[in-house]
Coordinates of C-alpha atoms and ligand atoms in Angstrom, one line a residue:
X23 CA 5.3 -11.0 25.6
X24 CA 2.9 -8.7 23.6
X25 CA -0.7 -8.6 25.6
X26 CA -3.6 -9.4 23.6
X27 CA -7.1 -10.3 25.0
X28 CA -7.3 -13.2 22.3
X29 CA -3.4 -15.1 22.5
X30 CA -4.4 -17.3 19.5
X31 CA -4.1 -14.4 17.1
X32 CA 0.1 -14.0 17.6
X33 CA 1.3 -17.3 15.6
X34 CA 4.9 -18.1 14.6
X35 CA 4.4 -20.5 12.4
X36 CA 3.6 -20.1 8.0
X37 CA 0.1 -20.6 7.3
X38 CA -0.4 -23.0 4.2
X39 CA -3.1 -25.7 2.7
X40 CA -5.0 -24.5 6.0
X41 CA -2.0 -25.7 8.6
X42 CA 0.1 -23.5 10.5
X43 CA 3.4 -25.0 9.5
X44 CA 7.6 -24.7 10.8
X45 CA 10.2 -24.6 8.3
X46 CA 11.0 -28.5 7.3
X47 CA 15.0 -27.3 8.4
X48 CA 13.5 -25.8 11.3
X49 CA 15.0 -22.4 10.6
X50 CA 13.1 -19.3 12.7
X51 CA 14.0 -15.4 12.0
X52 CA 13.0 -12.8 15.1
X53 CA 10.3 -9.7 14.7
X54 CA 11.0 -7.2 16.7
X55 CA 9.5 -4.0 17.6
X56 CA 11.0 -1.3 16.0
X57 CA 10.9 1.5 18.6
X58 CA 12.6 -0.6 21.1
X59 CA 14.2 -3.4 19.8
X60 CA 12.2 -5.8 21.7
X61 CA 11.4 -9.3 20.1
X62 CA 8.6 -10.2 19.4
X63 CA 8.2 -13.5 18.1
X64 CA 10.9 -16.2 16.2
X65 CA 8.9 -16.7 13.2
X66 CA 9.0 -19.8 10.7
X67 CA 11.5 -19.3 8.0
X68 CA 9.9 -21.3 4.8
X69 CA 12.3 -21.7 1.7
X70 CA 11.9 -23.0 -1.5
X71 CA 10.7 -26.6 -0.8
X72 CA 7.7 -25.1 1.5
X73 CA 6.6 -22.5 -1.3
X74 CA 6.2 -25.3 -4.0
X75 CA 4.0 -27.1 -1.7
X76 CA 2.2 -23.9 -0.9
X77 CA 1.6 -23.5 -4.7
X78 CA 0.4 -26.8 -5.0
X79 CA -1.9 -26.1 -2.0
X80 CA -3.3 -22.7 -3.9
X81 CA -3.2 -24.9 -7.2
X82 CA -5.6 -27.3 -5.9
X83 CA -7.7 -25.2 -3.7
X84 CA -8.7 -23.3 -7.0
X85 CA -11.5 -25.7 -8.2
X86 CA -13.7 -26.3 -5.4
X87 CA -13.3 -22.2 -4.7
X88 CA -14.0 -21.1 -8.2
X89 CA -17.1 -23.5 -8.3
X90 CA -18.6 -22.2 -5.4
X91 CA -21.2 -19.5 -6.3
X92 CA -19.8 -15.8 -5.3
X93 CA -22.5 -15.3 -3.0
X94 CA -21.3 -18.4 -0.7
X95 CA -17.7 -16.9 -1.8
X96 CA -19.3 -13.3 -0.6
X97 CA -20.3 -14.9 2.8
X98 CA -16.9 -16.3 3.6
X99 CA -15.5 -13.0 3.1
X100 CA -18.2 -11.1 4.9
X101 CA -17.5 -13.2 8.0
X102 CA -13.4 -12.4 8.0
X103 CA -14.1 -8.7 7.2
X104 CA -17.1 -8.8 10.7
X105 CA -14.4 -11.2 12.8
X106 CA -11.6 -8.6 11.5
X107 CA -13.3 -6.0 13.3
X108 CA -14.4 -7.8 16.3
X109 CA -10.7 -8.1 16.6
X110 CA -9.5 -5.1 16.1
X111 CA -7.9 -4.1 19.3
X112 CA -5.7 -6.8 19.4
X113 CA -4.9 -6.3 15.6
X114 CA -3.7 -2.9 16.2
X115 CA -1.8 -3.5 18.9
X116 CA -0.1 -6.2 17.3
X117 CA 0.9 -3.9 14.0
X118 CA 1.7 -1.3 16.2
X119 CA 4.2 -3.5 18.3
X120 CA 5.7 -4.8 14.8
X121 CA 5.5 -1.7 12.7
X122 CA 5.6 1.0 15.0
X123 CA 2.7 3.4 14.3
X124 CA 0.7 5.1 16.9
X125 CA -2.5 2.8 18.1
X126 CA -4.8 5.2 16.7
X127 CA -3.1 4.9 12.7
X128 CA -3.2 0.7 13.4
X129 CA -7.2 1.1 14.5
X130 CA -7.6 3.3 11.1
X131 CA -5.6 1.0 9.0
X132 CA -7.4 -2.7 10.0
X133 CA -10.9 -0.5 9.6
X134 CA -9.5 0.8 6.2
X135 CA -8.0 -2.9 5.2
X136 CA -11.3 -4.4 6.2
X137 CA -13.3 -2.1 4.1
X138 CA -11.8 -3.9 1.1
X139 CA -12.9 -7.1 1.9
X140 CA -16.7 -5.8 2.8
X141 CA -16.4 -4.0 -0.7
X142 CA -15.4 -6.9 -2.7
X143 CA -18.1 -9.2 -0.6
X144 CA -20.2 -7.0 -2.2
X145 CA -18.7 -7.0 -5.8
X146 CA -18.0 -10.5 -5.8
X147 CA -21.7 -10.8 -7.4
X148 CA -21.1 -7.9 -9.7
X149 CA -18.9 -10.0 -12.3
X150 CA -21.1 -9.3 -14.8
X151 CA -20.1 -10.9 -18.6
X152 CA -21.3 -9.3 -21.9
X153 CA -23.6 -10.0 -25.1
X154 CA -22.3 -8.4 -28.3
X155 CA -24.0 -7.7 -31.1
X156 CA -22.5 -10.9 -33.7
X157 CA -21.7 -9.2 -37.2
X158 CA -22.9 -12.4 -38.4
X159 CA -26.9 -13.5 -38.1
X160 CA -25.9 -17.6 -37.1
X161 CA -23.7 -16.1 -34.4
X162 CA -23.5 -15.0 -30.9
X163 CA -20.9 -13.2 -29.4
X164 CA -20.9 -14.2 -25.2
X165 CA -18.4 -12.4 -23.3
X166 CA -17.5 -14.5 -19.7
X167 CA -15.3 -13.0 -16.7
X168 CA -13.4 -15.6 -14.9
X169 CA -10.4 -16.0 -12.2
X170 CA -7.2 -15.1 -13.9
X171 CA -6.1 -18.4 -11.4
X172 CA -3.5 -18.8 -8.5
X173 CA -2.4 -15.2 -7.6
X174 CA 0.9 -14.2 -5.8
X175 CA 1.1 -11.1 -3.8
X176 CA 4.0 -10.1 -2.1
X177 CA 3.5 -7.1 0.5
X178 CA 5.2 -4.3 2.1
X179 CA 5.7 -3.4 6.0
X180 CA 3.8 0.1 5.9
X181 CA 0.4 -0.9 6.0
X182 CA 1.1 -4.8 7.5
X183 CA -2.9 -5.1 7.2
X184 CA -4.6 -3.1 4.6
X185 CA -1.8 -4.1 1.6
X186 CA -2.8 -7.4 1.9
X187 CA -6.1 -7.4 2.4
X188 CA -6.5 -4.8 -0.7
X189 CA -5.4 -7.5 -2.8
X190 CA -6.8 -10.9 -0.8
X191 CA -10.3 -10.0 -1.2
X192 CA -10.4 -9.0 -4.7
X193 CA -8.7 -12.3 -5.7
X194 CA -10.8 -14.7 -3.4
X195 CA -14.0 -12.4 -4.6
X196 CA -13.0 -13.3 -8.1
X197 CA -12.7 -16.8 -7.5
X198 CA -8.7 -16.8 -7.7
X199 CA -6.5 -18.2 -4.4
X200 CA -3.7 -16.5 -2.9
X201 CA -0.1 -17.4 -2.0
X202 CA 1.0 -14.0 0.4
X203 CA 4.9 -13.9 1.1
X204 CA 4.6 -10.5 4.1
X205 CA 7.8 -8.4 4.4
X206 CA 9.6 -9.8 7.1
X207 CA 9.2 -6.8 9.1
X208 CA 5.8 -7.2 9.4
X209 CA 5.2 -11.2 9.1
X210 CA 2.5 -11.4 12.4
X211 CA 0.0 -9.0 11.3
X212 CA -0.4 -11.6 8.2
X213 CA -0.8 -14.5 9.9
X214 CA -3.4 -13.0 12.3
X215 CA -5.3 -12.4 8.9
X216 CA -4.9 -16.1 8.2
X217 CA -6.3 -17.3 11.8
X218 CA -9.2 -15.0 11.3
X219 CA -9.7 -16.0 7.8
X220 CA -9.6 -19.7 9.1
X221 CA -12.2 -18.7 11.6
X222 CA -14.0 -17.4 9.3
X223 CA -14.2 -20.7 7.2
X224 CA -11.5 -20.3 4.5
X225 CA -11.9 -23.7 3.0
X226 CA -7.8 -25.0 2.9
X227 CA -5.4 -23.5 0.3
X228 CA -7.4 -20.6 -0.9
X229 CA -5.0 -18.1 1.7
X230 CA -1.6 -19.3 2.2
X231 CA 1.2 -17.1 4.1
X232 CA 4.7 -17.5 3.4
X233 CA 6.7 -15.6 6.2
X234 CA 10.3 -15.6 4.8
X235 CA 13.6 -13.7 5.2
X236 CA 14.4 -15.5 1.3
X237 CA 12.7 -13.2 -0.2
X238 CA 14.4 -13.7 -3.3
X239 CA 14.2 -17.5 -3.3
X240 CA 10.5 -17.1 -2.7
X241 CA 9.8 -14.4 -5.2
X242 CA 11.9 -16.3 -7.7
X243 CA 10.0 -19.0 -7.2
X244 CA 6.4 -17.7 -7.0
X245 CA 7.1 -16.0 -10.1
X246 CA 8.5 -18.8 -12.5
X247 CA 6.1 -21.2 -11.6
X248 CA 3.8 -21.6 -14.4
X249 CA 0.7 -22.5 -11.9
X250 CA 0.9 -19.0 -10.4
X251 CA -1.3 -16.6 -13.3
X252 CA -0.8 -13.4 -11.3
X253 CA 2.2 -11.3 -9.5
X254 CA 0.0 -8.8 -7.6
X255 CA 3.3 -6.5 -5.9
X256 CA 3.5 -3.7 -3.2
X257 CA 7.3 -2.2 -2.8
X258 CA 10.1 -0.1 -4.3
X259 CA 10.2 0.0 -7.9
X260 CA 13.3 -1.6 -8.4
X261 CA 12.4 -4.8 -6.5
X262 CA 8.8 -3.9 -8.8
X263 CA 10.9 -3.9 -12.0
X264 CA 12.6 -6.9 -11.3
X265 CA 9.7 -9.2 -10.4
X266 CA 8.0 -7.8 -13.8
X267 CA 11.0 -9.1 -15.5
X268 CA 11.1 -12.4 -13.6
X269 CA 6.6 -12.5 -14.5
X270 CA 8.1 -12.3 -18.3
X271 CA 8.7 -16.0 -19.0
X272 CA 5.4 -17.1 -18.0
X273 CA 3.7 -14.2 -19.3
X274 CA 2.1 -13.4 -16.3
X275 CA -0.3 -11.0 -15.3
X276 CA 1.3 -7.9 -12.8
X277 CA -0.2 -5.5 -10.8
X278 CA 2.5 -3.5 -9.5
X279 CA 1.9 -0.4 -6.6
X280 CA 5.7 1.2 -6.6
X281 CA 7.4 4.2 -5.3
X282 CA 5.7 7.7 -5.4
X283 CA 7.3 11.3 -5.4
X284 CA 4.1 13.2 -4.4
X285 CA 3.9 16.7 -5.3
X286 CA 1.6 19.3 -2.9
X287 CA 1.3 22.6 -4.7
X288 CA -0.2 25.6 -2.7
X289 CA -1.5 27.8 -5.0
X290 CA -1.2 31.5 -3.5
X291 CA -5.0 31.3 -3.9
X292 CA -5.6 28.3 -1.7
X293 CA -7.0 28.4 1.8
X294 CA -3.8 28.5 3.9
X295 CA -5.2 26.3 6.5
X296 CA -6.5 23.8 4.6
X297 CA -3.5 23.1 3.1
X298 CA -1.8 23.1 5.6
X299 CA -3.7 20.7 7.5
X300 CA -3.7 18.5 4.1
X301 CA 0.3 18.5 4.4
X302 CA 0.0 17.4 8.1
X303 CA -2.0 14.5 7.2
X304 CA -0.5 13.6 3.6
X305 CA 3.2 14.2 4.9
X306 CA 3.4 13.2 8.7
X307 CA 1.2 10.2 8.6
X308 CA 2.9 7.0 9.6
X309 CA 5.9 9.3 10.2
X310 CA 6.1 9.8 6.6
X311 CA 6.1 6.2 5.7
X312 CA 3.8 6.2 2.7
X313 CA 4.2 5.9 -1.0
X314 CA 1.5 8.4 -1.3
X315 CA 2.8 10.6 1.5
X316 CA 3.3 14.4 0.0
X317 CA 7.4 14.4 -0.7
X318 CA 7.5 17.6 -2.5
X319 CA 5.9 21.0 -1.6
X320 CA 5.8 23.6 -3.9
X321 CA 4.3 27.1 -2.5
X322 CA 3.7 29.7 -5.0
X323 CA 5.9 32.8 -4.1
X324 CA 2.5 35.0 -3.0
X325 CA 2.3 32.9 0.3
X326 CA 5.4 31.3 0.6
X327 CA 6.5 32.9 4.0
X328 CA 3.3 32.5 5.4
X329 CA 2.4 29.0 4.7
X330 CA 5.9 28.2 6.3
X331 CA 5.1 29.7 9.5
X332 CA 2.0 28.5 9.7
X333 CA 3.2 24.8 8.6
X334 CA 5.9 25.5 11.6
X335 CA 3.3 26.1 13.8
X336 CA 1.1 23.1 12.9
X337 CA 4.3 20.3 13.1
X338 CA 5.3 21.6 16.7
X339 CA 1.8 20.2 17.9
X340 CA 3.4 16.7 16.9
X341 CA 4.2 14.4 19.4
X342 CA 6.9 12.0 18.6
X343 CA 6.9 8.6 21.0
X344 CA 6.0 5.1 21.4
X345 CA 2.5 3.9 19.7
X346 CA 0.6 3.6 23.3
X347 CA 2.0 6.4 24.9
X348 CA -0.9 8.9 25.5
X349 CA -1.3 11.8 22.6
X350 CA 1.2 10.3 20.4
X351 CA 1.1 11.3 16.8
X352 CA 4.3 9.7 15.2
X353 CA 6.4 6.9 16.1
X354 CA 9.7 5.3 14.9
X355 CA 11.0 4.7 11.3
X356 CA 10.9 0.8 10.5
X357 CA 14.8 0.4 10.7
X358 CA 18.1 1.6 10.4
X359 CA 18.6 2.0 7.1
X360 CA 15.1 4.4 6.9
X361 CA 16.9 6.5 9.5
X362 CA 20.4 6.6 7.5
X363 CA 18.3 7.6 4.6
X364 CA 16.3 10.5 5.8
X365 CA 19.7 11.8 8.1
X366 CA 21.9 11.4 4.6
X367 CA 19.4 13.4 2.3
X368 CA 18.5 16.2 4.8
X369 CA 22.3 16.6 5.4
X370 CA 22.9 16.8 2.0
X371 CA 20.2 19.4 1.3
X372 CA 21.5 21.7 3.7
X373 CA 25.0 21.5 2.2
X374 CA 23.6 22.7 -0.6
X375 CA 21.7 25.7 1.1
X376 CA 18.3 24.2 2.5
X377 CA 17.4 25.8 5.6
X378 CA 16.0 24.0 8.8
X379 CA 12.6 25.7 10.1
X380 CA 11.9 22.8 12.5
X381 CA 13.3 19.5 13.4
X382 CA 16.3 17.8 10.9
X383 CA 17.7 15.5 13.6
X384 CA 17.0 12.5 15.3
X385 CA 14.9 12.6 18.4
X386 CA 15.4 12.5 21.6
X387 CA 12.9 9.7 22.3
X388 CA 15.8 6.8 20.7
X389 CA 18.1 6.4 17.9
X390 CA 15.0 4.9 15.5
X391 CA 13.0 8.2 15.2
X392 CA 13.6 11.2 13.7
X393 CA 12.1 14.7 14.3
X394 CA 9.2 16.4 12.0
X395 CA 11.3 18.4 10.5
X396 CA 10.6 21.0 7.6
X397 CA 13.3 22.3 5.2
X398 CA 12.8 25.4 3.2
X399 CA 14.6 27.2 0.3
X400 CA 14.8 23.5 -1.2
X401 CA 15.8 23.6 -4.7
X402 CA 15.6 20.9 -7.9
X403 CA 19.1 20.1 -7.8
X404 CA 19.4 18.6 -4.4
X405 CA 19.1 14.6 -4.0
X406 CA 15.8 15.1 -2.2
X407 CA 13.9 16.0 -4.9
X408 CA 13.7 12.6 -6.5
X409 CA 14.2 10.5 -3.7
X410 CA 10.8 9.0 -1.7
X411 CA 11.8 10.5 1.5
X412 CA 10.1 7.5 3.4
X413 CA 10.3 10.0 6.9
X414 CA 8.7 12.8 8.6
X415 CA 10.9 15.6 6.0
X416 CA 8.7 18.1 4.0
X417 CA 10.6 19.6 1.7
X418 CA 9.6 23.2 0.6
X419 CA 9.8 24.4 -2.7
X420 CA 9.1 28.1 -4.6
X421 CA 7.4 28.1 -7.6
X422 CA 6.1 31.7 -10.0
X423 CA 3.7 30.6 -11.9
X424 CA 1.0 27.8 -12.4
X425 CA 2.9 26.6 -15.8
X426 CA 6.2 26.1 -13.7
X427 CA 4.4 24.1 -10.8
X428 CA 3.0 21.2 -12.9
X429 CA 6.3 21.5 -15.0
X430 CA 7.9 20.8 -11.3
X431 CA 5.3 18.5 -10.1
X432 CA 5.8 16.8 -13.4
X433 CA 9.5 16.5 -13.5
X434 CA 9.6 12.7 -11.8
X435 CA 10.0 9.3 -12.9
X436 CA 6.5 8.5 -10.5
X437 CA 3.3 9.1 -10.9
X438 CA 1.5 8.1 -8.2
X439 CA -0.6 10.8 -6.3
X440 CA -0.1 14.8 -6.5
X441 CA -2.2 16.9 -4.8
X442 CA -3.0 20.7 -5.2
X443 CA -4.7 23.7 -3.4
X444 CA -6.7 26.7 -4.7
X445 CA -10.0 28.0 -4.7
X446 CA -9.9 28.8 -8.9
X447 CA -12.3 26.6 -10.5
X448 CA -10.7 27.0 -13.7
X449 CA -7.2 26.1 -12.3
X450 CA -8.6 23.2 -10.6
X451 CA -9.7 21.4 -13.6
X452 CA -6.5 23.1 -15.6
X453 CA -4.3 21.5 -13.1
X454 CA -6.0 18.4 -12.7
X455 CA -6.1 17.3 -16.1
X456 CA -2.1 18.6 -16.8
X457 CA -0.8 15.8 -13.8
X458 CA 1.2 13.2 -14.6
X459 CA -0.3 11.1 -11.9
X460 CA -2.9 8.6 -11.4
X461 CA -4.5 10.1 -8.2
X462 CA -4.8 13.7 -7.8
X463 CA -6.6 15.3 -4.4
X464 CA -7.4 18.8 -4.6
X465 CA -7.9 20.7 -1.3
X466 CA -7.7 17.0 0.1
X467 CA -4.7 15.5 1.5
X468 CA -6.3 11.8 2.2
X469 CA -7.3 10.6 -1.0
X470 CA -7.5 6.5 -0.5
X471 CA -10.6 4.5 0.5
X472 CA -12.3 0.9 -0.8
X473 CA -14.5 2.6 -3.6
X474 CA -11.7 5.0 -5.4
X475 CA -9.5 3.3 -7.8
X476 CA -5.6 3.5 -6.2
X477 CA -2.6 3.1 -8.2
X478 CA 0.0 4.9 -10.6
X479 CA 1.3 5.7 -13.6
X480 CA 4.6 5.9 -15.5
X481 CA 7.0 3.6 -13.2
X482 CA 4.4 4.2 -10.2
X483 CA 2.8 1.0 -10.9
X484 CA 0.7 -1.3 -13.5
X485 CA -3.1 -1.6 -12.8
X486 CA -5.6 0.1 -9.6
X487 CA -6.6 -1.6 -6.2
X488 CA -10.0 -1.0 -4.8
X489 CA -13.0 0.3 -6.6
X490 CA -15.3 -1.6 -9.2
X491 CA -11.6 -1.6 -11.7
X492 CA -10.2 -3.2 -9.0
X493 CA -11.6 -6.7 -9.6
X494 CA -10.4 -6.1 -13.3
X495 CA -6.9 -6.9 -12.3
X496 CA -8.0 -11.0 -10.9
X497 CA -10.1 -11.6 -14.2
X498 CA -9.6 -12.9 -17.3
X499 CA -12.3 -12.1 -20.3
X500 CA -13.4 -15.4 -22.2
X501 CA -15.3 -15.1 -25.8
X502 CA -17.2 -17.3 -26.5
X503 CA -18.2 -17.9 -30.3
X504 CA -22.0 -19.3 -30.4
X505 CA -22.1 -20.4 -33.8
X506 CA -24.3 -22.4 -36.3
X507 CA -27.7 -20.9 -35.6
X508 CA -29.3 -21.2 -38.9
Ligands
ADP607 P1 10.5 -1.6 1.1 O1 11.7 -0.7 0.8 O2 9.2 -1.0 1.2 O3 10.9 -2.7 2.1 P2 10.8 -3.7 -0.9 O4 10.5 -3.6 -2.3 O5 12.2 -4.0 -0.5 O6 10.3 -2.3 -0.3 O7 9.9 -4.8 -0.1 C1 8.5 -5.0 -0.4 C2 8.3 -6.5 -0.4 O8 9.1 -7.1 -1.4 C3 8.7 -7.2 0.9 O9 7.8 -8.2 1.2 C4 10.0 -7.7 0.6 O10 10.4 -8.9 1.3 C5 9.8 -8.1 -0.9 N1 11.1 -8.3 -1.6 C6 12.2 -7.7 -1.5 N2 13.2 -8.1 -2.4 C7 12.5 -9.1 -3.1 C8 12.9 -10.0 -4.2 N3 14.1 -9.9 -4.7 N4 12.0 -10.8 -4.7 C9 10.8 -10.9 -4.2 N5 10.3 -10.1 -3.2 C10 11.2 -9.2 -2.6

C-alpha cells in the first residue's frame, strides 16, 4: 500500500451529492502504477444509473451555489486551493504512483493546478456586467453575466491534478457545479481533490467525481442530458470530435483542449543554448506526455549540425527511472499502447532514412519506458510528422529559409502551441503573427501558467483555460431590456 502521511486522501470509492459512494452492482476496476504494475487501489466502477443521480445531485446543488455571493464562493475555493497545498506531498506521491512522473513534475503540477483555483478565487468577484448606451431615450440596455449551469468535464491522465482543477475552479467561481468523470488511469488523484474540496466546505453536489472504465456510457450520458449546459473536454481530438457531436442535440456549450503537433523552429540566429534548453523542457517533460510538448523541430540549415550535438549532449544528462528514485528526470509512458506507438513510429522513420543520434529503444529500466531518443534527417513524408508523438522522441527537421519554416510549422491539422528561437526582432513579430497556433513561445519553451489564456486553434480545441477569458467559457451574457422610462 502507497504511504501517505494523511491515509484519508487515497479513496476508492465515486464522490457524488457530497458521499463517497460504490457502484450499486458493486463492480471495482484496479489503478495501478504504471512503472511497475503494482495495484494500487480497486476503484468504484459507476455506470449509467449512478451518473443520472450525480446529475441530479449537480442539478440541485446549482441554486443554493449560484445564490451565494462570489466572495463566500471565493472563500470556499481559497480554502481548497491553501488545504491543496498543505497537502501537497502526499498529492504528489499519489499522481506519481498512478501516473508515473518523477516527484519533482507531481510537486510542480499540484502547485500549477492550485494556482487556478487561487486565480479564479480571485476572479470570481471580477464578473463584471455591462451598461450600453440604449439607441432609444425610454430605454436601458443592462448587460448580466451568469453561470452557463451544470458543467461536465471529462479529463485526461497527463496532468491527473491541474486538468481538472483548470476547469473546477472557473466553473464553481462562476457559480456553475461540476460533474468530473477522470481517465481511468488516473481516477485517485481526483478523488483526493474531492476529499480536500469537502474539507474545504464544498456544500454537497457542487463537485461530483465519476471514476468509470464506461467511459462511453458516461460521456453519452453526461452529454445528452439536457440538465448538463456545458461539455468542458481534455483528450485526443477524435474522442473531442465525437463528444462535440454528441453536445449537438442539446446545443450545448464545448470547450474542447485536443491534440497538438508542436512545431520548435531554431532559427540559425537563435541562441543555441537557449533553445536547446527550451526543447529539453518543452520536449522531455513528463517523458513527452504533453499536448503542448515540442513534436517537431525544425533547425535552419546554418546550425543544424551544431544544435544536434549540442541537443545530444543535453538529453544524455537525462535520467530515466522510477518517480522517487534520486535525480530522476523521466519516468515510464502511461501504458502499452503509448509504448507500441512511440516504438511503431520511430521504426518507421528510420525505414525511411531517419537516423538515431541518441536513444530509439526501450530502456533498460522495464518494458514501460522508452529512451530519450533524438532522430535526425527527419523528413515530411514519414508518419511522424503528423502524429502527437506522446514520448520522449524529438524529431529533427532541416528547414532554408524563414518562409519554408512557418510553411512547415504550418502544415498540421493542430494548432495548439509552436514555439520559435531567434534574436531578430523583426522575425520575431514576423513569425509570431504568421502561426497557425493559439500559443506561441519565443525563446521560451514553458509557456503555461494561471494568468495566460491556454487553448488551440483549428482542430486543437474550442475556447481558452486560465486567464481573465477563461471565466468566459462558464458564463452566459443576459440582456436585459429596461424599457418604458418616459
Ligand atoms: P488519451 O489518449 O489522452 O487517453 P482520450 O481522449 O482517450 O485521450 O481520453 C481523455 C478522456 O476522455 C479520458 O477521461 C477518457 O476516459 C475519456 N474518454 C475516452 N473515450 C470516451 C468516450 N467515448 N466518451 C467520453 N469520454 C471518453
Amino acid at each position: 500500500m502507497m504511504k501517505l502521511n494523511d491515509q484519508s486522501l487515497l479513496h476508492d470509492q465515486a464522490f457524488m451529492d457530497g458521499e463517497w459512494r460504490s457502484a450499486k452492482d458493486g463492480k471495482t476496476f484496479d489503478v495501478t502504477n504504471p512503472a511497475t504494475g503494482a495495484l494500487l487501489a480497486s476503484v468504484a466502477n459507476m455506470g449509467s444509473e449512478e451518473t443520472a443521480a450525480a446529475i441530479v445531485a449537480a442539478d440541485k446543488a446549482m441554486g443554493p451555489w449560484v445564490t451565494k455571493t462570489a466572495k463566500e464562493r471565493a472563500a470556499i475555493l481559497r480554502k481548497w486551493h491553501n488545504l491543496i497545498l498543505a497537502n501537497k506531498q502526499d498529492l504528489a506521491v499519489l499522481m506519481s504512483e498512478e501516473q508515473g512522473k518523477p516527484l519533482a513534475e507531481s510537486l510542480g503540477e499540484i502547485s500549477y493546478g492550485a494556482s487556478y483555483i487561487e486565480w479564479y478565487a480571485e476572479e470570481a468577484k471580477r464578473v463584471y456586467g455591462d451598461i450600453i448606451p440604449a439607441p432609444a431615450s425610454d430605454k436601458r440596455v443592462l448587460v448580466l453575466k451568469q453561470p452557463v449551469g451544470v458543467v461536465a468535464a471529462i479529463t485526461p491522465w497527463n496532468f491527473p491534478n491541474a486538468m481538472i482543477t483548470r476547469k473546477v475552479a472557473p466553473a464553481l467561481a462562476a457559480g456553475c457545479t461540476v460533474i468530473v468523470k477522470p481517465s481511468e488511469e488516473t481516477p485517485l488523484s481526483a478523488l483526493a481533490l474531492a476529499e480536500l474540496g469537502a474539507r474545504a466546505g464544498f456544500p454537497a453536489g457542487i463537485f461530483n467525481v465519476i471514476t468509470t472504465t464506461d467511459a462511453a456510457i458516461v460521456g453519452g450520458m453526461l452529454t445528452e442530458s439536457p440538465v448538463v449546459r456545458k461539455l468542458s473536454f481534455t483528450g485526443s481530438t477524435n474522442v473531442g470530435k465525437m463528444l462535440i457531436r454528441q453536445c449537438a442535440d442539446t446545443v450545448k456549450k464545448v470547450s474542447m483542449e485536443l491534440g497538438g503537433n508542436a512545431p520548435f523552429i531554431v532559427f540559425d540566429d537563435a541562441d543555441i543554448d537557449q533553445a536547446v534548453s527550451g526543447v529539453m523542457s518543452s520536449k522531455y517533460r513528463n517523458s513527452g506526455q504533453t499536448c503542448v510538448c515540442a513534436n517537431r523541430i525544425l533547425v535552419q540549415d546554418g546550425i543544424y549540425d551544431a544544435f544536434a550535438a549540442r541537443l545530444k549532449q543535453a538529453v544524455s544528462g537525462l535520467k530515466v527511472g522510477g518517480y522517487d528514485e534520486d535525480g530522476v528526470t523521466n519516468g515510464p509512458l502511461i501504458n502499452g499502447a503509448a509504448m507500441a506507438k512511440v516504438e511503431r513510429l520511430v521504426q518507421e522513420a528510420t525505414s525511411k532514412g531517419a537516423k538515431i543520434l541518441i536513444g530509439g529503444a526501450v530502456h533498460e529500466k522495464g518494458a514501460q519506458y522508452y529512451q530519450p531518443t533524438i532522430l535526425t534527417d527527419v523528413r515530411r513524408d514519414m508518419a511522424i510528422f503528423e502524429a502527437e508523438i506522446f514520448g520522449p522522441v524529438a524529431p529533427l527537421y532541416r528547414f532554408a529559409t524563414e518562409e519554408e519554416a512557418v510553411e512547415m510549422a504550418n502544415d498540421t491539422i493542430y494548432g495548439l502551441a509552436a514555439y520559435f528561437y531567434s534574436s531578430n526582432l523583426g522575425r520575431i513579430w514576423r513569425v509570431s503573427e504568421a502561426l497557425d497556433y493559439g500559443m506561441v513561445g519565443v525563446n521560451e519553451g514553458i509557456i503555461s501558467n494561471e494568468a495566460a489564456p491556454f487553448g488551440g486553434v483549428k482542430q486543437s480545441g474550442i475556447g481558452r483555460e486560465g486567464s481573465k477569458y477563461g471565466l468566459d467559457d462558464y458564463l452566459e451574457i443576459k440582456y436585459i431590456c429596461l424599457g418604458g422610462l418616459t
